[in-house]
Every structure is written in structure tokens, then in C-alpha cells.
Amino acid sequence: TQSGAGADITGTSSTWSFSSAGALTCISIADSATDATLQVNGNGTGGVNIGSTSTGAITLGATVNVASSVVLTVAGVEGSNVFDITAGDARILDGSLAITDDDNAGALVIISNTATTTTTAVLSVTANGLTTGAGLRVTSSGTITSAGEGLVNIVGTGITTGDALKIDLTEATLNGGNYINCYDDTGTETVFRVAENGAVTITGTAVGTAALTITAGDVTLT
């Protein structure tokens, strides 16, 4: 019946106690049954706070499972790392990943400076079920005015005998498709394409205007 700031019950040299408000202070909590699951629940719609007043880290020493009907939310602070994996990999086995970022910075940055001869590429996209969709789509309505920049910018300053862009198709399968197709949405027509067997089409402009200009080098026709 303690009504002050002291404890109703104190035991084992004050290593555990129950306060007059019903708060338990102890060194550890364990289920008394062997191989049982310890239950920690709030009452009714009440929640459960762990580490809400302490400043030390929370260490999880076992696998953490989140129920399928539960959403895991991390409030975080904008511009700071709130989710760190110092070692190991991360997987999403049945789901997708959506990133929304309002910072003037890279929303997705991949750094893999130790990859050398990886057969699956540093970034690999597999979409074997595609019929009319796209495996990778980059969309922007922004006005790019910086010279030398583009919506997709490939920088390969160390390339010697390799390719900056390599497109693999199967000629025996290709039937009316193209290796590359540059399309004008305004004019609804192709302005440049490389089709089957390397056939090149350049739409060009009015008569008297050069459709193809080579400032140096030769052209070889075989």
C-alpha cells in the first residue's frame, strides 16, 4: 500500500522491485516455462515502449519476425541514416521496393568498387515474363540544359577494349524489332534506328540538309 515514491516490494538487495505505480524494475525477464514464448503486451489498444527513455542501444540476439498484418514504420530524421546494415545482405522475397525522396541528392546510390568479373553485373534486372512492358524505364519532364549531360549518362573513363553500351539480341529470333530505336514523340516517327542485320535508318530533315555528318574517319561498307 505504499503511496510515496518508494517501492511496494523490494527483493534481492534491491536488484528488483515493484513501485507503488506498478512499475517493475529488474535485471532481466524470462519465461518460467522451458522453450516457451515470453509475452509482452499493452492492455487493450495500448502500445509497448522499449527503450523510450533510455539512451543505450537495443540489442536483438535472435531472429526478428514481424507478423504479416503488421507494418514496420521507422520515423527517422530526414537527411540522416536511420537504417544501417554494417555487414550481410538484404532480400525482399515477395514484394517490391518504392523510394520517394525530396532531397537534392541521389535517391538510390550503389557502390561496388570491389566487383571485377561478376557474371550477374553490379545491378541486374531479370524480367523474363515481359511482353509489352519495359524492364527499365527512366522518365523525366525536367529541362536538361547542362551540356554533355543527359537523362541517362554513361561514364566509362577506364574502358579500353570494352563497350560503353552493349546490346545483345538474337538475330534468329528478331522479327521486325530493333537493336536501338530513337523515336520522336511529337512527330510520332522513328528518327534513327538500327534494325535486323545492322540495317540503319536515318530519317533526316528537309532536302539539302545533311542527315549524316562524319567530321573525321572513314566509312567501311562490306
JSON list of C-alpha atoms in Angstrom, two decimals:
[
{"chain": "A", "resi": 1, "resn": "THR", "atom": "CA", "xyz": [0.00, 0.00, 0.00]},
{"chain": "A", "resi": 2, "resn": "GLN", "atom": "CA", "xyz": [2.99, 2.27, -0.45]},
{"chain": "A", "resi": 3, "resn": "SER", "atom": "CA", "xyz": [1.74, 5.65, -1.69]},
{"chain": "A", "resi": 4, "resn": "GLY", "atom": "CA", "xyz": [5.02, 7.57, -1.97]},
{"chain": "A", "resi": 5, "resn": "ALA", "atom": "CA", "xyz": [7.93, 7.33, -4.38]},
{"chain": "A", "resi": 6, "resn": "GLY", "atom": "CA", "xyz": [9.25, 4.13, -2.84]},
{"chain": "A", "resi": 7, "resn": "ALA", "atom": "CA", "xyz": [8.56, 0.52, -3.81]},
{"chain": "A", "resi": 8, "resn": "ASP", "atom": "CA", "xyz": [5.76, -1.73, -2.65]},
{"chain": "A", "resi": 9, "resn": "ILE", "atom": "CA", "xyz": [8.09, -4.73, -2.93]},
{"chain": "A", "resi": 10, "resn": "THR", "atom": "CA", "xyz": [11.88, -4.83, -2.96]},
{"chain": "A", "resi": 11, "resn": "GLY", "atom": "CA", "xyz": [13.94, -8.00, -3.24]},
{"chain": "A", "resi": 12, "resn": "THR", "atom": "CA", "xyz": [17.45, -9.42, -3.52]},
{"chain": "A", "resi": 13, "resn": "SER", "atom": "CA", "xyz": [19.42, -6.40, -2.36]},
{"chain": "A", "resi": 14, "resn": "SER", "atom": "CA", "xyz": [17.18, -4.07, -4.38]},
{"chain": "A", "resi": 15, "resn": "THR", "atom": "CA", "xyz": [18.03, -5.74, -7.72]},
{"chain": "A", "resi": 16, "resn": "TRP", "atom": "CA", "xyz": [14.30, -5.89, -8.41]},
{"chain": "A", "resi": 17, "resn": "SER", "atom": "CA", "xyz": [11.24, -4.06, -7.13]},
{"chain": "A", "resi": 18, "resn": "PHE", "atom": "CA", "xyz": [7.63, -3.09, -7.79]},
{"chain": "A", "resi": 19, "resn": "SER", "atom": "CA", "xyz": [6.85, 0.59, -7.42]},
{"chain": "A", "resi": 20, "resn": "SER", "atom": "CA", "xyz": [3.64, 1.96, -5.97]},
{"chain": "A", "resi": 21, "resn": "ALA", "atom": "CA", "xyz": [2.59, 2.78, -9.56]},
{"chain": "A", "resi": 22, "resn": "GLY", "atom": "CA", "xyz": [3.00, -0.86, -10.59]},
{"chain": "A", "resi": 23, "resn": "ALA", "atom": "CA", "xyz": [6.30, -0.45, -12.46]},
{"chain": "A", "resi": 24, "resn": "LEU", "atom": "CA", "xyz": [8.71, -3.41, -12.37]},
{"chain": "A", "resi": 25, "resn": "THR", "atom": "CA", "xyz": [12.42, -2.73, -12.10]},
{"chain": "A", "resi": 26, "resn": "CYS", "atom": "CA", "xyz": [14.67, -5.76, -12.54]},
{"chain": "A", "resi": 27, "resn": "ILE", "atom": "CA", "xyz": [17.82, -7.09, -14.20]},
{"chain": "A", "resi": 28, "resn": "SER", "atom": "CA", "xyz": [16.14, -9.46, -16.66]},
{"chain": "A", "resi": 29, "resn": "ILE", "atom": "CA", "xyz": [12.80, -11.00, -17.59]},
{"chain": "A", "resi": 30, "resn": "ALA", "atom": "CA", "xyz": [12.46, -14.63, -18.68]},
{"chain": "A", "resi": 31, "resn": "ASP", "atom": "CA", "xyz": [9.58, -17.04, -19.21]},
{"chain": "A", "resi": 32, "resn": "SER", "atom": "CA", "xyz": [9.35, -19.58, -16.38]},
{"chain": "A", "resi": 33, "resn": "ALA", "atom": "CA", "xyz": [8.35, -22.39, -18.75]},
{"chain": "A", "resi": 34, "resn": "THR", "atom": "CA", "xyz": [11.01, -24.19, -20.80]},
{"chain": "A", "resi": 35, "resn": "ASP", "atom": "CA", "xyz": [11.09, -23.28, -24.53]},
{"chain": "A", "resi": 36, "resn": "ALA", "atom": "CA", "xyz": [8.08, -21.01, -24.08]},
{"chain": "A", "resi": 37, "resn": "THR", "atom": "CA", "xyz": [7.50, -17.62, -25.74]},
{"chain": "A", "resi": 38, "resn": "LEU", "atom": "CA", "xyz": [7.56, -14.62, -23.43]},
{"chain": "A", "resi": 39, "resn": "GLN", "atom": "CA", "xyz": [4.52, -12.39, -23.97]},
{"chain": "A", "resi": 40, "resn": "VAL", "atom": "CA", "xyz": [4.85, -8.60, -23.64]},
{"chain": "A", "resi": 41, "resn": "ASN", "atom": "CA", "xyz": [1.64, -6.75, -24.44]},
{"chain": "A", "resi": 42, "resn": "GLY", "atom": "CA", "xyz": [-0.09, -3.49, -23.69]},
{"chain": "A", "resi": 43, "resn": "ASN", "atom": "CA", "xyz": [-3.65, -3.57, -22.35]},
{"chain": "A", "resi": 44, "resn": "GLY", "atom": "CA", "xyz": [-6.41, -3.11, -24.92]},
{"chain": "A", "resi": 45, "resn": "THR", "atom": "CA", "xyz": [-5.34, -0.58, -27.54]},
{"chain": "A", "resi": 46, "resn": "GLY", "atom": "CA", "xyz": [-2.26, 0.39, -25.54]},
{"chain": "A", "resi": 47, "resn": "GLY", "atom": "CA", "xyz": [1.18, 0.04, -27.07]},
{"chain": "A", "resi": 48, "resn": "VAL", "atom": "CA", "xyz": [4.54, -1.27, -25.86]},
{"chain": "A", "resi": 49, "resn": "ASN", "atom": "CA", "xyz": [7.56, 1.02, -25.48]},
{"chain": "A", "resi": 50, "resn": "ILE", "atom": "CA", "xyz": [11.07, -0.41, -25.42]},
{"chain": "A", "resi": 51, "resn": "GLY", "atom": "CA", "xyz": [13.95, 1.97, -24.77]},
{"chain": "A", "resi": 52, "resn": "SER", "atom": "CA", "xyz": [11.75, 5.09, -24.97]},
{"chain": "A", "resi": 53, "resn": "THR", "atom": "CA", "xyz": [13.60, 6.81, -22.10]},
{"chain": "A", "resi": 54, "resn": "SER", "atom": "CA", "xyz": [16.99, 5.07, -22.04]},
{"chain": "A", "resi": 55, "resn": "THR", "atom": "CA", "xyz": [19.85, 6.26, -24.26]},
{"chain": "A", "resi": 56, "resn": "GLY", "atom": "CA", "xyz": [21.66, 2.94, -24.71]},
{"chain": "A", "resi": 57, "resn": "ALA", "atom": "CA", "xyz": [21.35, 0.65, -27.74]},
{"chain": "A", "resi": 58, "resn": "ILE", "atom": "CA", "xyz": [18.79, -2.13, -28.04]},
{"chain": "A", "resi": 59, "resn": "THR", "atom": "CA", "xyz": [20.43, -5.44, -28.94]},
{"chain": "A", "resi": 60, "resn": "LEU", "atom": "CA", "xyz": [18.38, -8.19, -30.58]},
{"chain": "A", "resi": 61, "resn": "GLY", "atom": "CA", "xyz": [20.12, -11.52, -30.14]},
{"chain": "A", "resi": 62, "resn": "ALA", "atom": "CA", "xyz": [17.77, -13.67, -32.18]},
{"chain": "A", "resi": 63, "resn": "THR", "atom": "CA", "xyz": [15.76, -13.68, -35.40]},
{"chain": "A", "resi": 64, "resn": "VAL", "atom": "CA", "xyz": [13.11, -10.96, -35.52]},
{"chain": "A", "resi": 65, "resn": "ASN", "atom": "CA", "xyz": [9.77, -11.86, -37.08]},
{"chain": "A", "resi": 66, "resn": "VAL", "atom": "CA", "xyz": [7.11, -9.27, -37.98]},
{"chain": "A", "resi": 67, "resn": "ALA", "atom": "CA", "xyz": [3.56, -10.51, -38.40]},
{"chain": "A", "resi": 68, "resn": "SER", "atom": "CA", "xyz": [2.19, -10.38, -41.95]},
{"chain": "A", "resi": 69, "resn": "SER", "atom": "CA", "xyz": [-0.56, -7.94, -40.97]},
{"chain": "A", "resi": 70, "resn": "VAL", "atom": "CA", "xyz": [1.81, -5.52, -39.24]},
{"chain": "A", "resi": 71, "resn": "VAL", "atom": "CA", "xyz": [3.51, -2.51, -40.83]},
{"chain": "A", "resi": 72, "resn": "LEU", "atom": "CA", "xyz": [7.04, -1.75, -39.60]},
{"chain": "A", "resi": 73, "resn": "THR", "atom": "CA", "xyz": [7.48, 2.05, -39.56]},
{"chain": "A", "resi": 74, "resn": "VAL", "atom": "CA", "xyz": [10.73, 3.90, -38.85]},
{"chain": "A", "resi": 75, "resn": "ALA", "atom": "CA", "xyz": [10.09, 7.63, -38.42]},
{"chain": "A", "resi": 76, "resn": "GLY", "atom": "CA", "xyz": [13.74, 8.66, -38.70]},
{"chain": "A", "resi": 77, "resn": "VAL", "atom": "CA", "xyz": [15.17, 12.10, -39.39]},
{"chain": "A", "resi": 78, "resn": "GLU", "atom": "CA", "xyz": [15.40, 13.46, -42.93]},
{"chain": "A", "resi": 79, "resn": "GLY", "atom": "CA", "xyz": [18.93, 13.55, -44.30]},
{"chain": "A", "resi": 80, "resn": "SER", "atom": "CA", "xyz": [20.32, 11.04, -41.77]},
{"chain": "A", "resi": 81, "resn": "ASN", "atom": "CA", "xyz": [20.84, 7.29, -41.90]},
{"chain": "A", "resi": 82, "resn": "VAL", "atom": "CA", "xyz": [18.14, 5.52, -39.91]},
{"chain": "A", "resi": 83, "resn": "PHE", "atom": "CA", "xyz": [18.64, 2.00, -41.27]},
{"chain": "A", "resi": 84, "resn": "ASP", "atom": "CA", "xyz": [22.18, 0.60, -41.39]},
{"chain": "A", "resi": 85, "resn": "ILE", "atom": "CA", "xyz": [23.36, -2.90, -42.27]},
{"chain": "A", "resi": 86, "resn": "THR", "atom": "CA", "xyz": [27.07, -2.98, -41.43]},
{"chain": "A", "resi": 87, "resn": "ALA", "atom": "CA", "xyz": [27.57, -6.46, -42.93]},
{"chain": "A", "resi": 88, "resn": "GLY", "atom": "CA", "xyz": [25.47, -9.03, -44.73]},
{"chain": "A", "resi": 89, "resn": "ASP", "atom": "CA", "xyz": [22.82, -8.81, -47.43]},
{"chain": "A", "resi": 90, "resn": "ALA", "atom": "CA", "xyz": [19.17, -7.80, -47.60]},
{"chain": "A", "resi": 91, "resn": "ARG", "atom": "CA", "xyz": [16.40, -9.57, -49.53]},
{"chain": "A", "resi": 92, "resn": "ILE", "atom": "CA", "xyz": [12.76, -8.97, -50.41]},
{"chain": "A", "resi": 93, "resn": "LEU", "atom": "CA", "xyz": [11.40, -12.41, -51.28]},
{"chain": "A", "resi": 94, "resn": "ASP", "atom": "CA", "xyz": [7.87, -11.48, -52.31]},
{"chain": "A", "resi": 95, "resn": "GLY", "atom": "CA", "xyz": [7.29, -7.76, -52.65]},
{"chain": "A", "resi": 96, "resn": "SER", "atom": "CA", "xyz": [8.56, -4.54, -54.18]},
{"chain": "A", "resi": 97, "resn": "LEU", "atom": "CA", "xyz": [10.61, -1.54, -53.14]},
{"chain": "A", "resi": 98, "resn": "ALA", "atom": "CA", "xyz": [9.41, 2.05, -53.64]},
{"chain": "A", "resi": 99, "resn": "ILE", "atom": "CA", "xyz": [11.66, 5.02, -52.84]},
{"chain": "A", "resi": 100, "resn": "THR", "atom": "CA", "xyz": [10.32, 8.58, -52.56]},
{"chain": "A", "resi": 101, "resn": "ASP", "atom": "CA", "xyz": [12.95, 11.22, -51.86]},
{"chain": "A", "resi": 102, "resn": "ASP", "atom": "CA", "xyz": [12.61, 15.01, -51.72]},
{"chain": "A", "resi": 103, "resn": "ASP", "atom": "CA", "xyz": [16.31, 15.73, -51.21]},
{"chain": "A", "resi": 104, "resn": "ASN", "atom": "CA", "xyz": [18.51, 17.17, -53.96]},
{"chain": "A", "resi": 105, "resn": "ALA", "atom": "CA", "xyz": [20.67, 14.05, -53.86]},
{"chain": "A", "resi": 106, "resn": "GLY", "atom": "CA", "xyz": [20.80, 10.53, -55.23]},
{"chain": "A", "resi": 107, "resn": "ALA", "atom": "CA", "xyz": [17.72, 8.57, -54.17]},
{"chain": "A", "resi": 108, "resn": "LEU", "atom": "CA", "xyz": [19.44, 5.26, -54.99]},
{"chain": "A", "resi": 109, "resn": "VAL", "atom": "CA", "xyz": [23.23, 5.01, -54.87]},
{"chain": "A", "resi": 110, "resn": "ILE", "atom": "CA", "xyz": [25.04, 1.72, -55.49]},
{"chain": "A", "resi": 111, "resn": "ILE", "atom": "CA", "xyz": [28.78, 1.47, -54.76]},
{"chain": "A", "resi": 112, "resn": "SER", "atom": "CA", "xyz": [30.58, -1.79, -55.54]},
{"chain": "A", "resi": 113, "resn": "ASN", "atom": "CA", "xyz": [34.21, -0.89, -56.14]},
{"chain": "A", "resi": 114, "resn": "THR", "atom": "CA", "xyz": [35.44, -4.43, -55.40]},
{"chain": "A", "resi": 115, "resn": "ALA", "atom": "CA", "xyz": [33.41, -6.12, -58.16]},
{"chain": "A", "resi": 116, "resn": "THR", "atom": "CA", "xyz": [35.72, -7.20, -61.00]},
{"chain": "A", "resi": 117, "resn": "THR", "atom": "CA", "xyz": [34.46, -10.12, -63.12]},
{"chain": "A", "resi": 118, "resn": "THR", "atom": "CA", "xyz": [30.96, -10.55, -61.71]},
{"chain": "A", "resi": 119, "resn": "THR", "atom": "CA", "xyz": [28.78, -12.53, -64.14]},
{"chain": "A", "resi": 120, "resn": "THR", "atom": "CA", "xyz": [25.50, -11.10, -62.89]},
{"chain": "A", "resi": 121, "resn": "ALA", "atom": "CA", "xyz": [26.51, -7.41, -63.09]},
{"chain": "A", "resi": 122, "resn": "VAL", "atom": "CA", "xyz": [26.59, -4.95, -60.22]},
{"chain": "A", "resi": 123, "resn": "LEU", "atom": "CA", "xyz": [22.96, -4.07, -60.96]},
{"chain": "A", "resi": 124, "resn": "SER", "atom": "CA", "xyz": [20.97, -6.88, -62.54]},
{"chain": "A", "resi": 125, "resn": "VAL", "atom": "CA", "xyz": [17.33, -6.77, -63.72]},
{"chain": "A", "resi": 126, "resn": "THR", "atom": "CA", "xyz": [15.65, -10.02, -64.78]},
{"chain": "A", "resi": 127, "resn": "ALA", "atom": "CA", "xyz": [12.15, -9.79, -66.26]},
{"chain": "A", "resi": 128, "resn": "ASN", "atom": "CA", "xyz": [11.56, -12.96, -68.26]},
{"chain": "A", "resi": 129, "resn": "GLY", "atom": "CA", "xyz": [7.77, -12.56, -68.28]},
{"chain": "A", "resi": 130, "resn": "LEU", "atom": "CA", "xyz": [7.67, -9.25, -70.17]},
{"chain": "A", "resi": 131, "resn": "THR", "atom": "CA", "xyz": [5.55, -8.99, -73.30]},
{"chain": "A", "resi": 132, "resn": "THR", "atom": "CA", "xyz": [4.54, -5.35, -73.81]},
{"chain": "A", "resi": 133, "resn": "GLY", "atom": "CA", "xyz": [6.17, -3.75, -70.77]},
{"chain": "A", "resi": 134, "resn": "ALA", "atom": "CA", "xyz": [9.64, -2.41, -70.08]},
{"chain": "A", "resi": 135, "resn": "GLY", "atom": "CA", "xyz": [12.41, -3.90, -67.97]},
{"chain": "A", "resi": 136, "resn": "LEU", "atom": "CA", "xyz": [13.87, -0.50, -67.12]},
{"chain": "A", "resi": 137, "resn": "ARG", "atom": "CA", "xyz": [12.11, 2.85, -67.63]},
{"chain": "A", "resi": 138, "resn": "VAL", "atom": "CA", "xyz": [13.58, 6.28, -66.93]},
{"chain": "A", "resi": 139, "resn": "THR", "atom": "CA", "xyz": [11.09, 9.15, -67.15]},
{"chain": "A", "resi": 140, "resn": "SER", "atom": "CA", "xyz": [11.69, 12.87, -66.65]},
{"chain": "A", "resi": 141, "resn": "SER", "atom": "CA", "xyz": [9.82, 16.03, -67.62]},
{"chain": "A", "resi": 142, "resn": "GLY", "atom": "CA", "xyz": [12.68, 18.21, -66.44]},
{"chain": "A", "resi": 143, "resn": "THR", "atom": "CA", "xyz": [14.50, 20.53, -68.82]},
{"chain": "A", "resi": 144, "resn": "ILE", "atom": "CA", "xyz": [18.12, 19.41, -69.06]},
{"chain": "A", "resi": 145, "resn": "THR", "atom": "CA", "xyz": [20.25, 22.38, -70.12]},
{"chain": "A", "resi": 146, "resn": "SER", "atom": "CA", "xyz": [23.69, 21.27, -68.99]},
{"chain": "A", "resi": 147, "resn": "ALA", "atom": "CA", "xyz": [25.89, 20.49, -71.99]},
{"chain": "A", "resi": 148, "resn": "GLY", "atom": "CA", "xyz": [27.18, 16.94, -72.03]},
{"chain": "A", "resi": 149, "resn": "GLU", "atom": "CA", "xyz": [24.55, 15.69, -69.58]},
{"chain": "A", "resi": 150, "resn": "GLY", "atom": "CA", "xyz": [21.55, 13.53, -70.36]},
{"chain": "A", "resi": 151, "resn": "LEU", "atom": "CA", "xyz": [18.69, 11.64, -68.81]},
{"chain": "A", "resi": 152, "resn": "VAL", "atom": "CA", "xyz": [20.95, 8.58, -68.92]},
{"chain": "A", "resi": 153, "resn": "ASN", "atom": "CA", "xyz": [24.65, 9.33, -68.61]},
{"chain": "A", "resi": 154, "resn": "ILE", "atom": "CA", "xyz": [27.21, 6.54, -69.05]},
{"chain": "A", "resi": 155, "resn": "VAL", "atom": "CA", "xyz": [30.71, 7.41, -67.85]},
{"chain": "A", "resi": 156, "resn": "GLY", "atom": "CA", "xyz": [33.39, 4.81, -68.59]},
{"chain": "A", "resi": 157, "resn": "THR", "atom": "CA", "xyz": [36.71, 6.62, -68.45]},
{"chain": "A", "resi": 158, "resn": "GLY", "atom": "CA", "xyz": [38.63, 3.39, -67.91]},
{"chain": "A", "resi": 159, "resn": "ILE", "atom": "CA", "xyz": [37.23, 1.43, -70.88]},
{"chain": "A", "resi": 160, "resn": "THR", "atom": "CA", "xyz": [39.86, 0.13, -73.31]},
{"chain": "A", "resi": 161, "resn": "THR", "atom": "CA", "xyz": [38.56, -2.73, -75.48]},
{"chain": "A", "resi": 162, "resn": "GLY", "atom": "CA", "xyz": [35.13, -2.94, -73.85]},
{"chain": "A", "resi": 163, "resn": "ASP", "atom": "CA", "xyz": [31.89, -1.18, -74.75]},
{"chain": "A", "resi": 164, "resn": "ALA", "atom": "CA", "xyz": [30.16, 1.74, -73.06]},
{"chain": "A", "resi": 165, "resn": "LEU", "atom": "CA", "xyz": [26.81, 0.27, -74.15]},
{"chain": "A", "resi": 166, "resn": "LYS", "atom": "CA", "xyz": [26.35, -3.32, -75.32]},
{"chain": "A", "resi": 167, "resn": "ILE", "atom": "CA", "xyz": [23.00, -4.62, -76.61]},
{"chain": "A", "resi": 168, "resn": "ASP", "atom": "CA", "xyz": [22.59, -8.38, -77.04]},
{"chain": "A", "resi": 169, "resn": "LEU", "atom": "CA", "xyz": [19.76, -9.69, -79.23]},
{"chain": "A", "resi": 170, "resn": "THR", "atom": "CA", "xyz": [19.27, -12.92, -81.17]},
{"chain": "A", "resi": 171, "resn": "GLU", "atom": "CA", "xyz": [19.04, -12.39, -84.93]},
{"chain": "A", "resi": 172, "resn": "ALA", "atom": "CA", "xyz": [17.21, -15.70, -85.41]},
{"chain": "A", "resi": 173, "resn": "THR", "atom": "CA", "xyz": [14.52, -14.50, -83.00]},
{"chain": "A", "resi": 174, "resn": "LEU", "atom": "CA", "xyz": [14.38, -10.86, -84.05]},
{"chain": "A", "resi": 175, "resn": "ASN", "atom": "CA", "xyz": [11.39, -10.28, -86.35]},
{"chain": "A", "resi": 176, "resn": "GLY", "atom": "CA", "xyz": [10.76, -6.64, -87.07]},
{"chain": "A", "resi": 177, "resn": "GLY", "atom": "CA", "xyz": [12.42, -5.45, -83.87]},
{"chain": "A", "resi": 178, "resn": "ASN", "atom": "CA", "xyz": [15.42, -3.17, -83.49]},
{"chain": "A", "resi": 179, "resn": "TYR", "atom": "CA", "xyz": [18.68, -3.07, -81.59]},
{"chain": "A", "resi": 180, "resn": "ILE", "atom": "CA", "xyz": [18.04, 0.60, -80.91]},
{"chain": "A", "resi": 181, "resn": "ASN", "atom": "CA", "xyz": [15.15, 2.89, -81.83]},
{"chain": "A", "resi": 182, "resn": "CYS", "atom": "CA", "xyz": [15.23, 6.68, -81.39]},
{"chain": "A", "resi": 183, "resn": "TYR", "atom": "CA", "xyz": [11.62, 7.85, -81.60]},
{"chain": "A", "resi": 184, "resn": "ASP", "atom": "CA", "xyz": [10.15, 11.34, -81.92]},
{"chain": "A", "resi": 185, "resn": "ASP", "atom": "CA", "xyz": [7.01, 11.61, -79.77]},
{"chain": "A", "resi": 186, "resn": "THR", "atom": "CA", "xyz": [6.00, 14.90, -81.41]},
{"chain": "A", "resi": 187, "resn": "GLY", "atom": "CA", "xyz": [6.31, 13.67, -84.97]},
{"chain": "A", "resi": 188, "resn": "THR", "atom": "CA", "xyz": [5.29, 10.11, -84.00]},
{"chain": "A", "resi": 189, "resn": "GLU", "atom": "CA", "xyz": [8.07, 8.61, -86.08]},
{"chain": "A", "resi": 190, "resn": "THR", "atom": "CA", "xyz": [11.46, 7.00, -85.80]},
{"chain": "A", "resi": 191, "resn": "VAL", "atom": "CA", "xyz": [14.36, 9.35, -86.50]},
{"chain": "A", "resi": 192, "resn": "PHE", "atom": "CA", "xyz": [17.14, 6.78, -86.13]},
{"chain": "A", "resi": 193, "resn": "ARG", "atom": "CA", "xyz": [17.25, 3.05, -85.66]},
{"chain": "A", "resi": 194, "resn": "VAL", "atom": "CA", "xyz": [19.46, 0.02, -86.02]},
{"chain": "A", "resi": 195, "resn": "ALA", "atom": "CA", "xyz": [17.38, -2.96, -87.04]},
{"chain": "A", "resi": 196, "resn": "GLU", "atom": "CA", "xyz": [17.94, -6.61, -88.01]},
{"chain": "A", "resi": 197, "resn": "ASN", "atom": "CA", "xyz": [21.29, -7.45, -89.55]},
{"chain": "A", "resi": 198, "resn": "GLY", "atom": "CA", "xyz": [22.54, -3.96, -88.66]},
{"chain": "A", "resi": 199, "resn": "ALA", "atom": "CA", "xyz": [20.22, -2.12, -91.07]},
{"chain": "A", "resi": 200, "resn": "VAL", "atom": "CA", "xyz": [20.41, 1.59, -90.23]},
{"chain": "A", "resi": 201, "resn": "THR", "atom": "CA", "xyz": [17.61, 4.08, -90.86]},
{"chain": "A", "resi": 202, "resn": "ILE", "atom": "CA", "xyz": [18.13, 7.83, -90.52]},
{"chain": "A", "resi": 203, "resn": "THR", "atom": "CA", "xyz": [15.02, 9.90, -91.18]},
{"chain": "A", "resi": 204, "resn": "GLY", "atom": "CA", "xyz": [16.84, 13.20, -91.59]},
{"chain": "A", "resi": 205, "resn": "THR", "atom": "CA", "xyz": [15.18, 16.51, -92.38]},
{"chain": "A", "resi": 206, "resn": "ALA", "atom": "CA", "xyz": [14.38, 18.53, -95.48]},
{"chain": "A", "resi": 207, "resn": "VAL", "atom": "CA", "xyz": [16.24, 18.04, -98.76]},
{"chain": "A", "resi": 208, "resn": "GLY", "atom": "CA", "xyz": [19.56, 19.84, -98.73]},
{"chain": "A", "resi": 209, "resn": "THR", "atom": "CA", "xyz": [20.15, 19.26, -95.03]},
{"chain": "A", "resi": 210, "resn": "ALA", "atom": "CA", "xyz": [22.80, 16.72, -94.06]},
{"chain": "A", "resi": 211, "resn": "ALA", "atom": "CA", "xyz": [21.25, 13.68, -92.37]},
{"chain": "A", "resi": 212, "resn": "LEU", "atom": "CA", "xyz": [24.65, 12.20, -91.54]},
{"chain": "A", "resi": 213, "resn": "THR", "atom": "CA", "xyz": [27.86, 14.12, -90.91]},
{"chain": "A", "resi": 214, "resn": "ILE", "atom": "CA", "xyz": [31.25, 12.49, -90.30]},
{"chain": "A", "resi": 215, "resn": "THR", "atom": "CA", "xyz": [33.82, 15.07, -89.28]},
{"chain": "A", "resi": 216, "resn": "ALA", "atom": "CA", "xyz": [36.75, 12.62, -89.29]},
{"chain": "A", "resi": 217, "resn": "GLY", "atom": "CA", "xyz": [37.45, 8.98, -90.04]},
{"chain": "A", "resi": 218, "resn": "ASP", "atom": "CA", "xyz": [36.31, 6.59, -92.75]},
{"chain": "A", "resi": 219, "resn": "VAL", "atom": "CA", "xyz": [33.18, 4.66, -93.61]},
{"chain": "A", "resi": 220, "resn": "THR", "atom": "CA", "xyz": [33.53, 0.98, -94.47]},
{"chain": "A", "resi": 221, "resn": "LEU", "atom": "CA", "xyz": [30.76, -0.81, -96.38]},
{"chain": "A", "resi": 222, "resn": "THR", "atom": "CA", "xyz": [31.01, -4.60, -96.54]}
]
